[in-house]
PDB file of C-alpha atoms in Angstrom:
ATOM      1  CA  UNK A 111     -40.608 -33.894 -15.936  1.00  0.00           C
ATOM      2  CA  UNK A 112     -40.798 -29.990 -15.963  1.00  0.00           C
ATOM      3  CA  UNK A 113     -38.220 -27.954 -13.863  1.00  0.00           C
ATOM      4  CA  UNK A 114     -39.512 -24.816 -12.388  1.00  0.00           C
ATOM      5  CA  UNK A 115     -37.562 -21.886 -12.856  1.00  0.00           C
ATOM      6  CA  UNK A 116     -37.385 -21.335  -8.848  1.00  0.00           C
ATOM      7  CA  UNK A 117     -35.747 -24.714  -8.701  1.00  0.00           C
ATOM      8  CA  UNK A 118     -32.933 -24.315 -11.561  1.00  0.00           C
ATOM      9  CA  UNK A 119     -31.985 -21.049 -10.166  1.00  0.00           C
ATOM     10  CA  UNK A 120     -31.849 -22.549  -6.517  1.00  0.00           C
ATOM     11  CA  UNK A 121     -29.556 -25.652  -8.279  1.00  0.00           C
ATOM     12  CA  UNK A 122     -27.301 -22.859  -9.707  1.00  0.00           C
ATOM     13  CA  UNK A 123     -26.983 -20.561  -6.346  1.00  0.00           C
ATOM     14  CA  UNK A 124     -25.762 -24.259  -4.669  1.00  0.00           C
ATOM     15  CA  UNK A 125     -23.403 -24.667  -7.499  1.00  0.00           C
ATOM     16  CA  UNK A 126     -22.165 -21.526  -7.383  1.00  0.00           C
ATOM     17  CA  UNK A 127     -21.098 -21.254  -3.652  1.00  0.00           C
ATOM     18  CA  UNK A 128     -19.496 -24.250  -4.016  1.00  0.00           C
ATOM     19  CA  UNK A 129     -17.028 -24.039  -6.691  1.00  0.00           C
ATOM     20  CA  UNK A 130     -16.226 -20.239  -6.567  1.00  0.00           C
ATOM     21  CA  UNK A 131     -14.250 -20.733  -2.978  1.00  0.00           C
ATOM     22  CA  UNK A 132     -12.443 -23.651  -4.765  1.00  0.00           C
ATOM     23  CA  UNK A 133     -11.671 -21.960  -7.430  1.00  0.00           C
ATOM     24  CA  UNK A 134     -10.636 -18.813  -5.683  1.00  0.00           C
ATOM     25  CA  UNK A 135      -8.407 -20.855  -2.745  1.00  0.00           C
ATOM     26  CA  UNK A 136      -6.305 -22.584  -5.550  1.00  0.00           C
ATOM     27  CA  UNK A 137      -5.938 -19.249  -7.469  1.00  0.00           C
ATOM     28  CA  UNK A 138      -4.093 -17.718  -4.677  1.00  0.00           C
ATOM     29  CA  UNK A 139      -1.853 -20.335  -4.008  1.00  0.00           C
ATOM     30  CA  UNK A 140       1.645 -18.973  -4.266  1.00  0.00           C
ATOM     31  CA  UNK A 141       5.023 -21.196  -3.783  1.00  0.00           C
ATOM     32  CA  UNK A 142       7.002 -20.301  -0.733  1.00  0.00           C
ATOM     33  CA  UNK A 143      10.002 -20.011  -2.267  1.00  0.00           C
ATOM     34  CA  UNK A 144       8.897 -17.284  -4.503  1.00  0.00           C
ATOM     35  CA  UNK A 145       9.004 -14.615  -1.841  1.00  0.00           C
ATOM     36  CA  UNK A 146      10.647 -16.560   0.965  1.00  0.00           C
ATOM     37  CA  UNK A 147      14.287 -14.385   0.726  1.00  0.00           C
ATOM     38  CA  UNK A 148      12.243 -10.842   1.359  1.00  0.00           C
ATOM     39  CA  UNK A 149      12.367  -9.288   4.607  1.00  0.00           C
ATOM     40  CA  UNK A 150      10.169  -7.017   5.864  1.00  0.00           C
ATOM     41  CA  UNK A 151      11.420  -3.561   6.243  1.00  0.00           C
ATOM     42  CA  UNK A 152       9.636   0.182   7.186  1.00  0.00           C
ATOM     43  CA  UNK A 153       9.381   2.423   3.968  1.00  0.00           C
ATOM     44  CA  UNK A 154       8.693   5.359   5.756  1.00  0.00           C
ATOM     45  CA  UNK A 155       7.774   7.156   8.780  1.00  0.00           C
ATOM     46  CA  UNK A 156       5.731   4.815  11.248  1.00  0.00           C
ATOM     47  CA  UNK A 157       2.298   6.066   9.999  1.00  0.00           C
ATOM     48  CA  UNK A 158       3.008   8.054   7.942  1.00  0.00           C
ATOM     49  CA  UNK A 159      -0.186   7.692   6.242  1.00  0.00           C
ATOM     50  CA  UNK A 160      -0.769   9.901   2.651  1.00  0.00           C
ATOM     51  CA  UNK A 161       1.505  12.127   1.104  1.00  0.00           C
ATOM     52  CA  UNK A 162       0.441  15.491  -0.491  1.00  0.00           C
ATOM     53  CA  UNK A 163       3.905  16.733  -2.083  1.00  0.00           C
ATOM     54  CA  UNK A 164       7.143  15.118  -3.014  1.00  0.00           C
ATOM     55  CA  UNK A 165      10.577  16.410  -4.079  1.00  0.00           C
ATOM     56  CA  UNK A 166      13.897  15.034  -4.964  1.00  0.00           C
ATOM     57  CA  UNK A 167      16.935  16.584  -4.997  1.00  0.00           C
ATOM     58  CA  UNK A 168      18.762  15.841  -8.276  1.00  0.00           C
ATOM     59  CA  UNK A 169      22.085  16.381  -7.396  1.00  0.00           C
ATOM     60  CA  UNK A 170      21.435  13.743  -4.394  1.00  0.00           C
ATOM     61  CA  UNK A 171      20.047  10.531  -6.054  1.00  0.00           C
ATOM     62  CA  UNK A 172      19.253   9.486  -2.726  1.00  0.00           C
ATOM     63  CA  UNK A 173      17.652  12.572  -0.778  1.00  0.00           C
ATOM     64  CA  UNK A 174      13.870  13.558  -0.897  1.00  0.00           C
ATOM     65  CA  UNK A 175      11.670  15.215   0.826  1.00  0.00           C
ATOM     66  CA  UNK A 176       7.838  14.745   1.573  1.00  0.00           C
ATOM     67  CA  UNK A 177       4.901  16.331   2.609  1.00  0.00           C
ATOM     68  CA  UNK A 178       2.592  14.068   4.924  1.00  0.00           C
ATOM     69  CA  UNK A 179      -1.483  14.823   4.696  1.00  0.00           C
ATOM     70  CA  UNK A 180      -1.817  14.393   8.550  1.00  0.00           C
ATOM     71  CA  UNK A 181       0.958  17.269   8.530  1.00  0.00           C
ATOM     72  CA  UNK A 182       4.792  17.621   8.541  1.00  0.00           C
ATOM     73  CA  UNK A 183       7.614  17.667   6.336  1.00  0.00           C
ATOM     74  CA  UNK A 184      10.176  14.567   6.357  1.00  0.00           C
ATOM     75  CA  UNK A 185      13.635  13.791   4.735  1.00  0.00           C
ATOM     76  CA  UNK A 186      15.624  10.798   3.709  1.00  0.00           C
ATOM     77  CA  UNK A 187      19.072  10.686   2.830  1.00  0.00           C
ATOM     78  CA  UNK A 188      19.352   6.638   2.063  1.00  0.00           C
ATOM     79  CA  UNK A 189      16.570   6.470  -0.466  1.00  0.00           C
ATOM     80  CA  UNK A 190      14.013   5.955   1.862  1.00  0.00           C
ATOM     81  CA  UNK A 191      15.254   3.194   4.619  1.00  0.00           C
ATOM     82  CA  UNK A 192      14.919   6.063   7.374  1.00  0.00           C
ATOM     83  CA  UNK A 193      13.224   9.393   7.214  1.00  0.00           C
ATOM     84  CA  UNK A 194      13.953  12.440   9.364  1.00  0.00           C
ATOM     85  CA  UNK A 195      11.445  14.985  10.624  1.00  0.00           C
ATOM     86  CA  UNK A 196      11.745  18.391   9.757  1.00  0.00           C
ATOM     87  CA  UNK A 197       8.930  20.239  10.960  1.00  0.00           C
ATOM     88  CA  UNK A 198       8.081  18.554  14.120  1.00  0.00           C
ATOM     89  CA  UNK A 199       8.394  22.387  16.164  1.00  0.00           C
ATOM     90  CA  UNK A 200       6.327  24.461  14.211  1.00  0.00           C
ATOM     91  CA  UNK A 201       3.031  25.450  15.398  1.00  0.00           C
ATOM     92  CA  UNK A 202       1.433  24.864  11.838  1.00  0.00           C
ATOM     93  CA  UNK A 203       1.306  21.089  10.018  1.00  0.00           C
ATOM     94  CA  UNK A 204       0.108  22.183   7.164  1.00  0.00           C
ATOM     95  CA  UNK A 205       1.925  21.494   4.081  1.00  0.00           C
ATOM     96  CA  UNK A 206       0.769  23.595   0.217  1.00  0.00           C
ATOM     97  CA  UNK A 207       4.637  22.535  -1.332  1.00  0.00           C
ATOM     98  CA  UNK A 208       7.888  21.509  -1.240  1.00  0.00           C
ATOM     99  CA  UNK A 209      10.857  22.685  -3.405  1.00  0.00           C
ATOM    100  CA  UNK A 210      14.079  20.818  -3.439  1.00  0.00           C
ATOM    101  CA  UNK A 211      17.048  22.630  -2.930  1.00  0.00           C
ATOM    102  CA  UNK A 212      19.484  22.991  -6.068  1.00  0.00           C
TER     103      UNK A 212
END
């Protein structure tokens, strides 16, 4: 019995989309317990979308500074658990750099 080629490649496209979503669902099974003691926290400022510039003071192990794309300058003094706004009153948002303070 000849196969035609139409017919093999059909046979494969069927196999295919069947075992790649099984093989895909148990690949991202991941054990509860793994990640189960992490709470969620906020990293930064509520949207603070992409940052252009960064600086650290190195004195302060725990203060930096960034520069947000969408415009403004923000601190931390906790390593990042909250961040402060610093340039919230100016009439311009845009930010070139930022240099830490010694």
């Amino acid at each position: 019995m000849k196969t035609s080629r139409r017919t093999l490649i059909l046979f494969a496209a069927i196999l295919c989309a069947l075992v790649v979503p099984f093989v895909f669902a148990t690949a991202q099974q991941v054990e509860p317990s793994t990640y189960g003691g992490l709470k969620w926290r906020l990293v930064g400022p509520f949207r603070g979308g992409r940052v252009i510039t960064v600086a650290g003071v190195p004195s302060q192990p725990n203060t930096y500074y960034f520069g947000a794309v969408a415009g403004g300058v923000w601190k931390t003094t906790d390593g990042g658990n909250t961040w402060d706004p610093l340039f919230e009153k100016q009439s311009v948002s845009s930010i070139g750099a930022i240099t830490s303070p010694r």
